[in-house]
Short mmCIF file of C-alpha atoms in Angstrom, two decimals:
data_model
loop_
_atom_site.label_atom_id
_atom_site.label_comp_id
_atom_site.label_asym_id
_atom_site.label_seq_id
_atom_site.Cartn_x
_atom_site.Cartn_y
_atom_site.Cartn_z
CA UNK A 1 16.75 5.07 27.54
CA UNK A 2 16.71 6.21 24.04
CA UNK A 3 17.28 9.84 25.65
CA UNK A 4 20.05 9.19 27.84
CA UNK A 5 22.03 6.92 25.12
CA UNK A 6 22.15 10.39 22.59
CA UNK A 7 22.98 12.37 25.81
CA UNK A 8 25.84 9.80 26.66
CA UNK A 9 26.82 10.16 22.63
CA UNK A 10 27.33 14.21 23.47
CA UNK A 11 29.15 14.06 26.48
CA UNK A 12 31.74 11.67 24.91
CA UNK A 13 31.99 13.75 21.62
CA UNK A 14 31.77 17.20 22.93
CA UNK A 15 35.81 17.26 24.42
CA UNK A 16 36.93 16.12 21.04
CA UNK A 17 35.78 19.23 19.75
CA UNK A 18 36.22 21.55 22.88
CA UNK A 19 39.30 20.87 24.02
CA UNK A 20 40.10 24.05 25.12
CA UNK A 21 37.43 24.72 26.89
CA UNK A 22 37.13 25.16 31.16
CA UNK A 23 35.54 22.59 33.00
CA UNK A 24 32.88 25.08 34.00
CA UNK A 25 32.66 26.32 30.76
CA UNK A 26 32.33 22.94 29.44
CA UNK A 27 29.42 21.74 31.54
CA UNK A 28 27.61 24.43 31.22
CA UNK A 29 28.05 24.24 27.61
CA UNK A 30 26.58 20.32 27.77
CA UNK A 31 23.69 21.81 29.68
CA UNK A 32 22.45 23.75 27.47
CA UNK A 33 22.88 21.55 24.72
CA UNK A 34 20.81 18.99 26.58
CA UNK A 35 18.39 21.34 27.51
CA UNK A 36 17.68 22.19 24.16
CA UNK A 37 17.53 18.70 23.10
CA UNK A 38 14.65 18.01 25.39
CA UNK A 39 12.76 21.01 24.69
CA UNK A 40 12.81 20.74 21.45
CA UNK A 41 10.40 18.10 19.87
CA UNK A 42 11.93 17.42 16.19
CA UNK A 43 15.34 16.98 18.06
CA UNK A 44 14.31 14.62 20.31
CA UNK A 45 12.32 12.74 18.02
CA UNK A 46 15.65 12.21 16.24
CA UNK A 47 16.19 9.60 18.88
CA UNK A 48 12.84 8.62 20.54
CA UNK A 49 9.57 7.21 19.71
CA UNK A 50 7.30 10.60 19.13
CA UNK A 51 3.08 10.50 18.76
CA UNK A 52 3.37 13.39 16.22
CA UNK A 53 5.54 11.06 13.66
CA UNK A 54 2.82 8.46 13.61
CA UNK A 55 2.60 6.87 10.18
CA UNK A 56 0.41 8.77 7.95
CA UNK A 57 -2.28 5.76 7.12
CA UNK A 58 -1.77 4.63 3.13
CA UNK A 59 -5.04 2.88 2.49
CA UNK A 60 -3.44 1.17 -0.44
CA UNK A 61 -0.56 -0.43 2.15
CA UNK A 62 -3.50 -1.74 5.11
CA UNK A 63 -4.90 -2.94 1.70
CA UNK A 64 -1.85 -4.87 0.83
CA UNK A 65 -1.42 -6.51 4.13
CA UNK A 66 -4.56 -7.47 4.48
CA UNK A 67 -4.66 -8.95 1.28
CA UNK A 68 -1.38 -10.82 1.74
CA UNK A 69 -1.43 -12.08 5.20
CA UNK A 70 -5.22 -12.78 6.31
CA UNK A 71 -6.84 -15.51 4.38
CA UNK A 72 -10.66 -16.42 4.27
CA UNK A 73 -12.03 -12.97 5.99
CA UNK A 74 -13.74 -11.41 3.41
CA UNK A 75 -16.08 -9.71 6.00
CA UNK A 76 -13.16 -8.67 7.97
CA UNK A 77 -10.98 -7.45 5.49
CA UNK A 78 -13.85 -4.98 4.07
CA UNK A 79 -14.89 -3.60 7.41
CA UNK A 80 -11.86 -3.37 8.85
CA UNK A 81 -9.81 -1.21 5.33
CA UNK A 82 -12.63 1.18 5.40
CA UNK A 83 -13.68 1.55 9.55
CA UNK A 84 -9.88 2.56 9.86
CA UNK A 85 -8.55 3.85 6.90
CA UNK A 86 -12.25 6.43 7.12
CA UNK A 87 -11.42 6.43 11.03
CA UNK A 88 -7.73 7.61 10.50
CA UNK A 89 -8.41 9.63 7.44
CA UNK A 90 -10.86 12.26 9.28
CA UNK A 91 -9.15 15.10 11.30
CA UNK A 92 -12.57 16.00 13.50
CA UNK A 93 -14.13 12.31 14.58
CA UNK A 94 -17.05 12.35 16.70
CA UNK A 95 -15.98 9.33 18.62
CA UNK A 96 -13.19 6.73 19.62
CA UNK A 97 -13.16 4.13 16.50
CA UNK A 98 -14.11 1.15 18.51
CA UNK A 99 -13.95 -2.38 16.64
CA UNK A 100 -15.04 -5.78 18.40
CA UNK A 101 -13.69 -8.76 16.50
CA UNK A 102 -15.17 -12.50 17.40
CA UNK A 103 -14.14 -15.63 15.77
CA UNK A 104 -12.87 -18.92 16.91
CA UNK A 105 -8.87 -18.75 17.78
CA UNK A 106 -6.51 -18.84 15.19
CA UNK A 107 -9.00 -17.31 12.33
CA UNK A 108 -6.73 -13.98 12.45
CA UNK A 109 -8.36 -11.46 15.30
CA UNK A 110 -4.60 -11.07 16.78
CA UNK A 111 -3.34 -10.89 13.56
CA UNK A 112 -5.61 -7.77 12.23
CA UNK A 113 -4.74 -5.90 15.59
CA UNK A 114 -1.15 -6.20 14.90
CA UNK A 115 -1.48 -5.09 10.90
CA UNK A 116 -4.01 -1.99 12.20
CA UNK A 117 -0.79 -1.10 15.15
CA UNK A 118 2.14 -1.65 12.63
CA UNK A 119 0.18 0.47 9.41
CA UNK A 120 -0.17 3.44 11.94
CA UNK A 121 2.97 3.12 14.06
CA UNK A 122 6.44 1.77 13.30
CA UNK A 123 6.75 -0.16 15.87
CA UNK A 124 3.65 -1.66 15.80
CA UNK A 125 2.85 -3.57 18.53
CA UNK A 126 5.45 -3.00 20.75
CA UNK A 127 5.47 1.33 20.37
CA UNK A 128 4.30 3.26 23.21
CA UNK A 129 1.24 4.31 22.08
CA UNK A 130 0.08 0.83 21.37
CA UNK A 131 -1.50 -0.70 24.32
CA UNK A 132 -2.05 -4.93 24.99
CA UNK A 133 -4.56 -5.95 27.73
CA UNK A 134 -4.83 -9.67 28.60
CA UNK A 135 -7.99 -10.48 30.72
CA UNK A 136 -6.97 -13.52 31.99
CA UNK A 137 -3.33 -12.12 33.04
CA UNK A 138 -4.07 -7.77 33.74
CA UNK A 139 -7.29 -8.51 35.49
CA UNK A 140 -7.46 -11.88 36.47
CA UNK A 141 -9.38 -11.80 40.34
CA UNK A 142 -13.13 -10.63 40.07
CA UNK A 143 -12.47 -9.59 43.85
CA UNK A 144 -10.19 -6.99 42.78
CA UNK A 145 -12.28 -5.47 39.93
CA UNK A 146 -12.58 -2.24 42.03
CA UNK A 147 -9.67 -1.49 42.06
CA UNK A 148 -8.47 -2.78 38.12
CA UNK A 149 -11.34 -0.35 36.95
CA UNK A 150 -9.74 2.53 38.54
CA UNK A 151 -6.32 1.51 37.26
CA UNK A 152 -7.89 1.11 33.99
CA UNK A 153 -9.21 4.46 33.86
CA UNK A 154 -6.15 6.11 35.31
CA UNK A 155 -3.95 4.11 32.56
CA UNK A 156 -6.49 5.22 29.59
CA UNK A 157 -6.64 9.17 30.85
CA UNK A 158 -2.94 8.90 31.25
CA UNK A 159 -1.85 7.65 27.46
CA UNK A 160 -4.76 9.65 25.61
CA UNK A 161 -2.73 12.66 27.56
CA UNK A 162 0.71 11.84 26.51
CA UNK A 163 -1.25 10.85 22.79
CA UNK A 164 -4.31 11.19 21.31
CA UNK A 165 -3.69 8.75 18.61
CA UNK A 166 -3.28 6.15 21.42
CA UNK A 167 -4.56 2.34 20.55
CA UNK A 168 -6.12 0.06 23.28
CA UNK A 169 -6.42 -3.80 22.47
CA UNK A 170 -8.45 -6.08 24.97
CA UNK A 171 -7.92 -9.44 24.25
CA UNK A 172 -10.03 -12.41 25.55
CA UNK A 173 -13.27 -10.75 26.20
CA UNK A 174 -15.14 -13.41 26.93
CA UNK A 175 -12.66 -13.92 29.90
CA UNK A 176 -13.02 -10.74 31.67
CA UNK A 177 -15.11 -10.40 34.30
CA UNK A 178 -18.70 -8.85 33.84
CA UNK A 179 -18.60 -5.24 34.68
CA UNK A 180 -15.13 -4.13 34.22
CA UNK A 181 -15.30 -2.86 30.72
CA UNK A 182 -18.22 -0.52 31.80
CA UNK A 183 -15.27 2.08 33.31
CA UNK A 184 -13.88 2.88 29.75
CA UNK A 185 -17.96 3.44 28.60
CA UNK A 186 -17.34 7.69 29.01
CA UNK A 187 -13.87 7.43 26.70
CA UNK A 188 -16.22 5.85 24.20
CA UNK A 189 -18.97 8.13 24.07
CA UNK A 190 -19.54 11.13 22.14
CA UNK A 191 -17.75 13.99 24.30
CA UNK A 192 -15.73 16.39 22.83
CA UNK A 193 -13.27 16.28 25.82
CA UNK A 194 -13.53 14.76 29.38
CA UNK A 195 -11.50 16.77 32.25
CA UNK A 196 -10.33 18.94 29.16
CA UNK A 197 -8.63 15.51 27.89
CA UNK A 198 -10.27 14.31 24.07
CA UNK A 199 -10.47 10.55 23.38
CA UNK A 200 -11.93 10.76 20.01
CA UNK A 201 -8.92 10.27 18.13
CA UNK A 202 -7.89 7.02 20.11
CA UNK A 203 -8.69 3.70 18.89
CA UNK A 204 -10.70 0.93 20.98
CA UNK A 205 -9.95 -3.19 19.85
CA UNK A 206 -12.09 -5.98 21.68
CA UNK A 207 -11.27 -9.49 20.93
CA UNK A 208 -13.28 -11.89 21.53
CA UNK A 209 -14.72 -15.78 20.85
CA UNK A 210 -18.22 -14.67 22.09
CA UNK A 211 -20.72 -15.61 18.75
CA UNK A 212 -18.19 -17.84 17.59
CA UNK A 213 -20.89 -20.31 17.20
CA UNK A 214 -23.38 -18.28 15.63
CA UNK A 215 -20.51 -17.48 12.85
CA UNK A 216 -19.83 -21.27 12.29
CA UNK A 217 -23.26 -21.81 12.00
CA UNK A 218 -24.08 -19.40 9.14
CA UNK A 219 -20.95 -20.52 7.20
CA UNK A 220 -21.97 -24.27 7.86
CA UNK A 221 -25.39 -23.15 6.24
CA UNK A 222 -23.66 -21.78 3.14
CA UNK A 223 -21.46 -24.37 2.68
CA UNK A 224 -24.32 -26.79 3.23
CA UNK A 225 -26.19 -25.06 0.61
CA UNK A 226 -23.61 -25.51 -1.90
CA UNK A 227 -22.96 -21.42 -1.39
CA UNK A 228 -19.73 -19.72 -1.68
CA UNK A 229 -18.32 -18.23 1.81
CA UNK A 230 -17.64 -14.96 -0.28
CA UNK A 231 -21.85 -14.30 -0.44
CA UNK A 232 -21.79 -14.36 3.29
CA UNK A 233 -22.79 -10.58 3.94
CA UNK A 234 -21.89 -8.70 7.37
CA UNK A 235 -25.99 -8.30 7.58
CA UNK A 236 -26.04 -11.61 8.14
CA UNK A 237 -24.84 -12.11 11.20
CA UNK A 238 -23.57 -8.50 12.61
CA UNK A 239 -26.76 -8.15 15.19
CA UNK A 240 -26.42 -11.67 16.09
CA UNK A 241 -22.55 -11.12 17.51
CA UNK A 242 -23.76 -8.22 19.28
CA UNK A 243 -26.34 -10.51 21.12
CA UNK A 244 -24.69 -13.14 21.73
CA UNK A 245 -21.81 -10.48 23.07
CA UNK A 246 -24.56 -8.76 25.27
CA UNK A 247 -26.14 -12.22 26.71
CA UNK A 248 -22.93 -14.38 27.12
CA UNK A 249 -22.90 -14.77 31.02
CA UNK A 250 -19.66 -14.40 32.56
CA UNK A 251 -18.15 -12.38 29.82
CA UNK A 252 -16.37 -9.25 29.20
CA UNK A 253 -19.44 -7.89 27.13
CA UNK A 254 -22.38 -9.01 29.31
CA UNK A 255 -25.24 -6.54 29.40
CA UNK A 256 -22.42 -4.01 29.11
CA UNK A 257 -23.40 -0.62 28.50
CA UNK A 258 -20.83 -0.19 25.62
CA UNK A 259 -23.27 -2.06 23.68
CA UNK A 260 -26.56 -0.87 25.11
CA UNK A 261 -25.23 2.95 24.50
CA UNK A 262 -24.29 1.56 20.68
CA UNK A 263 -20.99 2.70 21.62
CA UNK A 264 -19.02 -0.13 19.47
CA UNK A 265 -18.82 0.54 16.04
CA UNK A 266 -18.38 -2.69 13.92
CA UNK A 267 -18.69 -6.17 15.16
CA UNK A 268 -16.72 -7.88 12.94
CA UNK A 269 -17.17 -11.70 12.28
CA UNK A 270 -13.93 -14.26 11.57
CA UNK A 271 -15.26 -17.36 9.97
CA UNK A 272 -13.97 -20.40 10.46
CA UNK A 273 -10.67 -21.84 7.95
CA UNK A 274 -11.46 -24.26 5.75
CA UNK A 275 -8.33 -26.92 4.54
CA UNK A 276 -7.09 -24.31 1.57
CA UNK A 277 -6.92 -21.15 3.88
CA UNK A 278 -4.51 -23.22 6.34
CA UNK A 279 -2.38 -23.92 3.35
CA UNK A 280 -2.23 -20.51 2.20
CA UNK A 281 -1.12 -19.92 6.21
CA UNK A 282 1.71 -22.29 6.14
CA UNK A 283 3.08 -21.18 2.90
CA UNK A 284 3.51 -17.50 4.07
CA UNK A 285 5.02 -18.90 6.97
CA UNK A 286 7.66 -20.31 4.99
CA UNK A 287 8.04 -17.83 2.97
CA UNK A 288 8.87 -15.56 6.25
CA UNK A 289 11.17 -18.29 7.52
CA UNK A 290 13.62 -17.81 4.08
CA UNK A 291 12.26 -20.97 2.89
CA UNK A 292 11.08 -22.23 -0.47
CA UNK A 293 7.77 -23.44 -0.57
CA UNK A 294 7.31 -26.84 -0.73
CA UNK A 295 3.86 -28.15 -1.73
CA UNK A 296 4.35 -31.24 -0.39
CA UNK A 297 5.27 -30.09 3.28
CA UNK A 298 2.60 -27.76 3.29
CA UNK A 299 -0.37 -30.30 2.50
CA UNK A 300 1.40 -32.53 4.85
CA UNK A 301 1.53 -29.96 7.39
CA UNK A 302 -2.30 -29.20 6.72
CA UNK A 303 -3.26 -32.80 6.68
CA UNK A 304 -1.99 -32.94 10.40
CA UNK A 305 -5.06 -30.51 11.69
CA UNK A 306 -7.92 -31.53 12.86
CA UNK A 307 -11.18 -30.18 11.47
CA UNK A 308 -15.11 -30.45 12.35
CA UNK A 309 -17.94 -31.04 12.17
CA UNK A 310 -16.38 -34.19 12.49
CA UNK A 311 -18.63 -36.18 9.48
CA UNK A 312 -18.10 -32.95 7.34
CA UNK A 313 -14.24 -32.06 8.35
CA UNK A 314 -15.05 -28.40 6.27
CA UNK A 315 -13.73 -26.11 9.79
CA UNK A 316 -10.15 -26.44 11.11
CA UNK A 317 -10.71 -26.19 14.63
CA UNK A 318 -7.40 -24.58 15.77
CA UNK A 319 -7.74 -21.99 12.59
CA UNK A 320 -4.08 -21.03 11.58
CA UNK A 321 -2.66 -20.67 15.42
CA UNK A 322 -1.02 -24.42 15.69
CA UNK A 323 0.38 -24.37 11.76
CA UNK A 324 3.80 -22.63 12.59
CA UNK A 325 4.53 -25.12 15.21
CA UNK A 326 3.76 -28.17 12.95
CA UNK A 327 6.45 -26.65 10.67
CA UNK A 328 9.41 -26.56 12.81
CA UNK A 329 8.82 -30.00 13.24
CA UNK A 330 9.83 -30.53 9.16
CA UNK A 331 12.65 -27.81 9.55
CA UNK A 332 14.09 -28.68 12.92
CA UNK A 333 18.28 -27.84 12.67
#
């Protein structure tokens, strides 16, 4: 589209300027010029999306958005700065960078795929070289999981082709039927090129709640302790996500081989929001929305959430997802 707009923008312009020219003359004249616009990279880059003018990955700017817009994920925040800025950062990688992020909705797995698209490509989620899979919506009949693995494959192949710097997300993992993920296994393995196509530059995001209960439980214990959720170390629960991953039946991950072949690099845990990361949520909201902040709506808005265990209210259940809905309630034109 963005093609034939700047080829519409020469036909128009070029009689202004050729006046004299034949008809002949003058299409052939157009031909070329279009011609050479497609042939040429730069100039059509001018005026199109292009994989060679991804962003070149400031550590210091994933740093800053991290910092600024994901509250309470310590663990996350570390793993995910270094996997990708490391990831990014190395011209020969062995491997896809392959991240699987588990946490209870709303504690900010969505939210670190979008920063990670939109610190490597403008257009973030939405560029052509960033790719969304839904389970329950792109593969949502087990009796047609033939036939989605093959498309799958075929749709991988195809975009590591056009780009190696391609990004894959696959949301709701513990929705997809058993099995499927197994097809991507060889893109994820250590080959320097498959079919004389390399994948080791493209980047692999699961998301998923599988071990979301095994998190809560180890923050519960801190906080029960009297600990700070900051001490909470990645050692202490990293193996236990990938087990619960590997033994959750009727899941994306179950016995896959992705995790038997050690093929996913970080599983990265999102603890649960406590009352003062929900209020840090609603007042960047605001912010965002042109607003000032007002202390009042945002405890207000916070009060409104519900939270568990239900003696202890210390978890909101809903995380940050239900917050910016709350607020248009207070701003409603």
């Amino acid at each position: 589209m963005k093609l034939g707009r700047a080829a519409l923008g020469l036909v128009l312009l070029a009689p202004l300027a050729v006046q004299a020219v034949e008809p002949i003359s003058l299409g052939l004249a157009l031909a070329g010029v279009l011609t050479g616009y497609i042939s040429y990279p730069r100039l059509y880059c001018l005026f199109a999306e292009c994989c060679s003018q991804k962003r070149s990955l400031s550590r210091n700017a994933l740093q800053k958005d991290l910092d600024s817009k994901l509250f309470g994920q310590h663990l996350a925040k570390k793993v995910i700065l270094n996997a990708v800025s490391g990831f990014i950062s190395n011209p020969k990688p062995k491997k896809p960078l392959t991240l699987s992020l588990h946490g209870w909705t709303g504690t900010g797995k969505n939210f670190v795929s979008k920063i990670i698209a939109e610190n490597i490509y403008e257009g973030g989620l939405n560029s052509d070289y960033v790719h969304l899979f839904v389970a329950t919506l792109h593969f949502p009949h087990v009796s047609n999981i033939t036939l989605y693995k093959d498309q799958l494959q075929s749709w991988i192949r195809g975009n590591v082709s056009a780009c190696a710097r391609s990004i894959f997300i696959f949301d709701e993992m513990d929705k997809m039927h058993a099995g499927l993920i197994d097809a991507i296994k060889p893109y994820l393995d250590y080959y320097d090129n498959l079919d004389g196509v390399s994948y080791q530059k493209a980047i692999f995001i699961f998301l998923s709640n599988a071990g979301a209960e095994r998190i809560t439980d180890v923050a519960l214990d801190f906080w029960r302790s009297g600990k700070q959720r900051e001490e909470i170390k990645l050692r202490d629960m990293e193996h236990a996500l990938s087990v619960s991953a590997f033994n959750k039946k009727n899941s994306g991950f179950w016995h896959s081989s992705l995790i038997d072949r050690n093929l996913i690099d970080y599983f990265v845990p999102f603890l649960p929001l406590e009352y003062k990361h929900l209020k840090m949520c609603i007042r960047v909201e605001m912010q965002s929305r042109g607003y000032e902040v007002d202390e009042d709506i945002v405890s207000r808005v916070a009060e409104e959430m519900t939270f568990f265990p239900k003696e202890e209210r210390v978890f909101s259940d809903k995380g940050c997802k239900t917050v910016f809905t709350k607020l248009d309630y207070y701003y409603d034109d």
